Tab-separated table of C-alpha atoms in Angstrom:
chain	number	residue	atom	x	y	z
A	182	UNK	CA	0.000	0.000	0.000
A	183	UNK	CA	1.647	3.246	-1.316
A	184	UNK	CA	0.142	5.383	1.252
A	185	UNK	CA	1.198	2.883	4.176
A	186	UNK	CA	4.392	3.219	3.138
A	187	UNK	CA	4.729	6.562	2.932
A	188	UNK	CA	3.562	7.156	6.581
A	189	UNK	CA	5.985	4.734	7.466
A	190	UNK	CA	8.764	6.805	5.421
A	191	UNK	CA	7.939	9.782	6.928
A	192	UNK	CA	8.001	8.602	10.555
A	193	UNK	CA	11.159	7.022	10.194
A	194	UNK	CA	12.647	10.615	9.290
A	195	UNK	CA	13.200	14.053	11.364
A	196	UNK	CA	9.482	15.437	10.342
A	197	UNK	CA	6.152	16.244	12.548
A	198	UNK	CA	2.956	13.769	11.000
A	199	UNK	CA	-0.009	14.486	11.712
A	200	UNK	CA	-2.555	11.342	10.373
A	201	UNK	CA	-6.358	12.375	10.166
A	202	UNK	CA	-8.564	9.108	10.119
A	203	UNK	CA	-12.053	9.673	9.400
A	204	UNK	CA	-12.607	6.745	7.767
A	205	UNK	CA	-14.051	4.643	10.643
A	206	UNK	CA	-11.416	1.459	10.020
A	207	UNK	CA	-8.615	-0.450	9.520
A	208	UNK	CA	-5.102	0.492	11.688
A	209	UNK	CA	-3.440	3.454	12.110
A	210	UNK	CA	-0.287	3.986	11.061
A	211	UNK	CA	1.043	4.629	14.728
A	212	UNK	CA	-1.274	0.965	14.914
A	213	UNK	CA	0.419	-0.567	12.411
A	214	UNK	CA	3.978	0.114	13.806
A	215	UNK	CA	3.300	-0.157	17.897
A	216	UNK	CA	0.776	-2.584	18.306
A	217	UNK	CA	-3.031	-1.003	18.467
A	218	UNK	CA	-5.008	0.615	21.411
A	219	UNK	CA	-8.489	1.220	22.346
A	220	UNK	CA	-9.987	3.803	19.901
A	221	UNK	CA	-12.382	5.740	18.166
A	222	UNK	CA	-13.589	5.046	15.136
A	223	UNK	CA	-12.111	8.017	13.933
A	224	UNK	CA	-8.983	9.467	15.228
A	225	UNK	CA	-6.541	12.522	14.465
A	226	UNK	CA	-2.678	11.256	15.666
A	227	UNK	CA	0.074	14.128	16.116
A	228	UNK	CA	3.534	12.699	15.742
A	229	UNK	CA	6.362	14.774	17.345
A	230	UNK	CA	9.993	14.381	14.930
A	231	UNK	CA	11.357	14.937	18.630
A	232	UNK	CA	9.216	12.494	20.288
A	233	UNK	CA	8.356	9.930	18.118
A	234	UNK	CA	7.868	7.212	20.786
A	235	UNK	CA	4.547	9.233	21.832
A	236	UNK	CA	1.784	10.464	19.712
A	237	UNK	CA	-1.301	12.513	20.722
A	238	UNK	CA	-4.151	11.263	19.632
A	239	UNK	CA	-7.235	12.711	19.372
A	240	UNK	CA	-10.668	10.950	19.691
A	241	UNK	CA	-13.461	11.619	16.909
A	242	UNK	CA	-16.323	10.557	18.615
A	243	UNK	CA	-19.332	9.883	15.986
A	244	UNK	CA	-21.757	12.115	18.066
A	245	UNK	CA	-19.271	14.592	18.683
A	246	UNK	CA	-17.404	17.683	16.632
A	247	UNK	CA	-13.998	16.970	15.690
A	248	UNK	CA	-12.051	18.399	18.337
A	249	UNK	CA	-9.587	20.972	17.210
A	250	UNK	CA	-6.146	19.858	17.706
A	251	UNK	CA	-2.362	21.243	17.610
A	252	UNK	CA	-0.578	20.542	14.219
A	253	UNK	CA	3.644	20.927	15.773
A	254	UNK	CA	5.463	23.025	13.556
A	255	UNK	CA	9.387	23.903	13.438
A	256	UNK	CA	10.938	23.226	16.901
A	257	UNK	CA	11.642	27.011	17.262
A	258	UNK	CA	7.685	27.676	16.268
A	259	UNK	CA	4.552	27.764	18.739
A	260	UNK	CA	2.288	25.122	17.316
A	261	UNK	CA	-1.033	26.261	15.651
A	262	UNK	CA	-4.186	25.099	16.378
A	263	UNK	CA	-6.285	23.550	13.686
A	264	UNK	CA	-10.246	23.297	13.381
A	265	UNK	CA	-11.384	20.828	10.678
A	266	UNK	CA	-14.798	20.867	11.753
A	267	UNK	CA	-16.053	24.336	10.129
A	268	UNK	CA	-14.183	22.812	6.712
A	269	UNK	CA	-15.866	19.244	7.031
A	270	UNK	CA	-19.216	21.172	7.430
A	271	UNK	CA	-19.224	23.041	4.429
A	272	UNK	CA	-17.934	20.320	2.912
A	273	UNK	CA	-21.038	18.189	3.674
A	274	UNK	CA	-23.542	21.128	3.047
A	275	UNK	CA	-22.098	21.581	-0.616
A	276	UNK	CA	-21.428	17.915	-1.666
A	277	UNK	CA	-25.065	16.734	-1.887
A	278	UNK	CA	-25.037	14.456	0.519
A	279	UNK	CA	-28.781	14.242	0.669
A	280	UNK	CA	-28.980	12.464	-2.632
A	281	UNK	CA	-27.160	9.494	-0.479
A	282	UNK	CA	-28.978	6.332	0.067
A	283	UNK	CA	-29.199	6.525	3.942
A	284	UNK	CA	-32.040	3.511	3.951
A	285	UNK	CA	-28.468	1.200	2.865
A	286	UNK	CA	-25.631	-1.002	5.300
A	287	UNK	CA	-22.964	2.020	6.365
A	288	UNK	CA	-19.861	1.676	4.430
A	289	UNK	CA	-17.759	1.418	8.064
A	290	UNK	CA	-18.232	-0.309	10.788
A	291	UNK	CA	-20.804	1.078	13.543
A	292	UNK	CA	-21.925	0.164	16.823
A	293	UNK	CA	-25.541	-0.669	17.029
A	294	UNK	CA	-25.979	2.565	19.521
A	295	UNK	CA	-24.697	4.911	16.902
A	296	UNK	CA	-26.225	3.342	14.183
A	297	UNK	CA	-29.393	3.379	15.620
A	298	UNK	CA	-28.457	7.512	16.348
A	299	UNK	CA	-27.465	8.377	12.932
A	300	UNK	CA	-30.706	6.444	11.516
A	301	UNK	CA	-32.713	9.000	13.831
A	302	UNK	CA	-30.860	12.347	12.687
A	303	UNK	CA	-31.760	10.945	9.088
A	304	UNK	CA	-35.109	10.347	9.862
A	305	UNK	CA	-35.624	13.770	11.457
A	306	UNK	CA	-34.116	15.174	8.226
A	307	UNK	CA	-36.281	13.345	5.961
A	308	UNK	CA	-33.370	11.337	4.419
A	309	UNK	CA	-34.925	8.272	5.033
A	310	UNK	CA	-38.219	6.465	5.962
Protein backbone atom coordinates (compact mmCIF):
# COMPACT_ATOMS: atom_id res chain seq x y z
CA UNK A 1 0.00 0.00 0.00
CA UNK A 2 1.65 3.25 -1.32
CA UNK A 3 0.14 5.38 1.25
CA UNK A 4 1.20 2.88 4.18
CA UNK A 5 4.39 3.22 3.14
CA UNK A 6 4.73 6.56 2.93
CA UNK A 7 3.56 7.16 6.58
CA UNK A 8 5.98 4.73 7.47
CA UNK A 9 8.76 6.80 5.42
CA UNK A 10 7.94 9.78 6.93
CA UNK A 11 8.00 8.60 10.55
CA UNK A 12 11.16 7.02 10.19
CA UNK A 13 12.65 10.61 9.29
CA UNK A 14 13.20 14.05 11.36
CA UNK A 15 9.48 15.44 10.34
CA UNK A 16 6.15 16.24 12.55
CA UNK A 17 2.96 13.77 11.00
CA UNK A 18 -0.01 14.49 11.71
CA UNK A 19 -2.56 11.34 10.37
CA UNK A 20 -6.36 12.38 10.17
CA UNK A 21 -8.56 9.11 10.12
CA UNK A 22 -12.05 9.67 9.40
CA UNK A 23 -12.61 6.75 7.77
CA UNK A 24 -14.05 4.64 10.64
CA UNK A 25 -11.42 1.46 10.02
CA UNK A 26 -8.62 -0.45 9.52
CA UNK A 27 -5.10 0.49 11.69
CA UNK A 28 -3.44 3.45 12.11
CA UNK A 29 -0.29 3.99 11.06
CA UNK A 30 1.04 4.63 14.73
CA UNK A 31 -1.27 0.96 14.91
CA UNK A 32 0.42 -0.57 12.41
CA UNK A 33 3.98 0.11 13.81
CA UNK A 34 3.30 -0.16 17.90
CA UNK A 35 0.78 -2.58 18.31
CA UNK A 36 -3.03 -1.00 18.47
CA UNK A 37 -5.01 0.61 21.41
CA UNK A 38 -8.49 1.22 22.35
CA UNK A 39 -9.99 3.80 19.90
CA UNK A 40 -12.38 5.74 18.17
CA UNK A 41 -13.59 5.05 15.14
CA UNK A 42 -12.11 8.02 13.93
CA UNK A 43 -8.98 9.47 15.23
CA UNK A 44 -6.54 12.52 14.46
CA UNK A 45 -2.68 11.26 15.67
CA UNK A 46 0.07 14.13 16.12
CA UNK A 47 3.53 12.70 15.74
CA UNK A 48 6.36 14.77 17.35
CA UNK A 49 9.99 14.38 14.93
CA UNK A 50 11.36 14.94 18.63
CA UNK A 51 9.22 12.49 20.29
CA UNK A 52 8.36 9.93 18.12
CA UNK A 53 7.87 7.21 20.79
CA UNK A 54 4.55 9.23 21.83
CA UNK A 55 1.78 10.46 19.71
CA UNK A 56 -1.30 12.51 20.72
CA UNK A 57 -4.15 11.26 19.63
CA UNK A 58 -7.24 12.71 19.37
CA UNK A 59 -10.67 10.95 19.69
CA UNK A 60 -13.46 11.62 16.91
CA UNK A 61 -16.32 10.56 18.62
CA UNK A 62 -19.33 9.88 15.99
CA UNK A 63 -21.76 12.11 18.07
CA UNK A 64 -19.27 14.59 18.68
CA UNK A 65 -17.40 17.68 16.63
CA UNK A 66 -14.00 16.97 15.69
CA UNK A 67 -12.05 18.40 18.34
CA UNK A 68 -9.59 20.97 17.21
CA UNK A 69 -6.15 19.86 17.71
CA UNK A 70 -2.36 21.24 17.61
CA UNK A 71 -0.58 20.54 14.22
CA UNK A 72 3.64 20.93 15.77
CA UNK A 73 5.46 23.03 13.56
CA UNK A 74 9.39 23.90 13.44
CA UNK A 75 10.94 23.23 16.90
CA UNK A 76 11.64 27.01 17.26
CA UNK A 77 7.69 27.68 16.27
CA UNK A 78 4.55 27.76 18.74
CA UNK A 79 2.29 25.12 17.32
CA UNK A 80 -1.03 26.26 15.65
CA UNK A 81 -4.19 25.10 16.38
CA UNK A 82 -6.29 23.55 13.69
CA UNK A 83 -10.25 23.30 13.38
CA UNK A 84 -11.38 20.83 10.68
CA UNK A 85 -14.80 20.87 11.75
CA UNK A 86 -16.05 24.34 10.13
CA UNK A 87 -14.18 22.81 6.71
CA UNK A 88 -15.87 19.24 7.03
CA UNK A 89 -19.22 21.17 7.43
CA UNK A 90 -19.22 23.04 4.43
CA UNK A 91 -17.93 20.32 2.91
CA UNK A 92 -21.04 18.19 3.67
CA UNK A 93 -23.54 21.13 3.05
CA UNK A 94 -22.10 21.58 -0.62
CA UNK A 95 -21.43 17.92 -1.67
CA UNK A 96 -25.06 16.73 -1.89
CA UNK A 97 -25.04 14.46 0.52
CA UNK A 98 -28.78 14.24 0.67
CA UNK A 99 -28.98 12.46 -2.63
CA UNK A 100 -27.16 9.49 -0.48
CA UNK A 101 -28.98 6.33 0.07
CA UNK A 102 -29.20 6.53 3.94
CA UNK A 103 -32.04 3.51 3.95
CA UNK A 104 -28.47 1.20 2.87
CA UNK A 105 -25.63 -1.00 5.30
CA UNK A 106 -22.96 2.02 6.37
CA UNK A 107 -19.86 1.68 4.43
CA UNK A 108 -17.76 1.42 8.06
CA UNK A 109 -18.23 -0.31 10.79
CA UNK A 110 -20.80 1.08 13.54
CA UNK A 111 -21.93 0.16 16.82
CA UNK A 112 -25.54 -0.67 17.03
CA UNK A 113 -25.98 2.56 19.52
CA UNK A 114 -24.70 4.91 16.90
CA UNK A 115 -26.23 3.34 14.18
CA UNK A 116 -29.39 3.38 15.62
CA UNK A 117 -28.46 7.51 16.35
CA UNK A 118 -27.46 8.38 12.93
CA UNK A 119 -30.71 6.44 11.52
CA UNK A 120 -32.71 9.00 13.83
CA UNK A 121 -30.86 12.35 12.69
CA UNK A 122 -31.76 10.94 9.09
CA UNK A 123 -35.11 10.35 9.86
CA UNK A 124 -35.62 13.77 11.46
CA UNK A 125 -34.12 15.17 8.23
CA UNK A 126 -36.28 13.34 5.96
CA UNK A 127 -33.37 11.34 4.42
CA UNK A 128 -34.93 8.27 5.03
CA UNK A 129 -38.22 6.46 5.96
Amino acid sequence: MEFEKKIHDLLDGHVNVVEIDLLRGGLSARDQRHGTWPREPAQIIVSRADRRSTAEVYPCPLRQRIPAFYVPLRSHEHDVVLDIQPLLDECHRLGRYWQLRYDEPSAGPVSESDLAWAQGIAREAHLMA
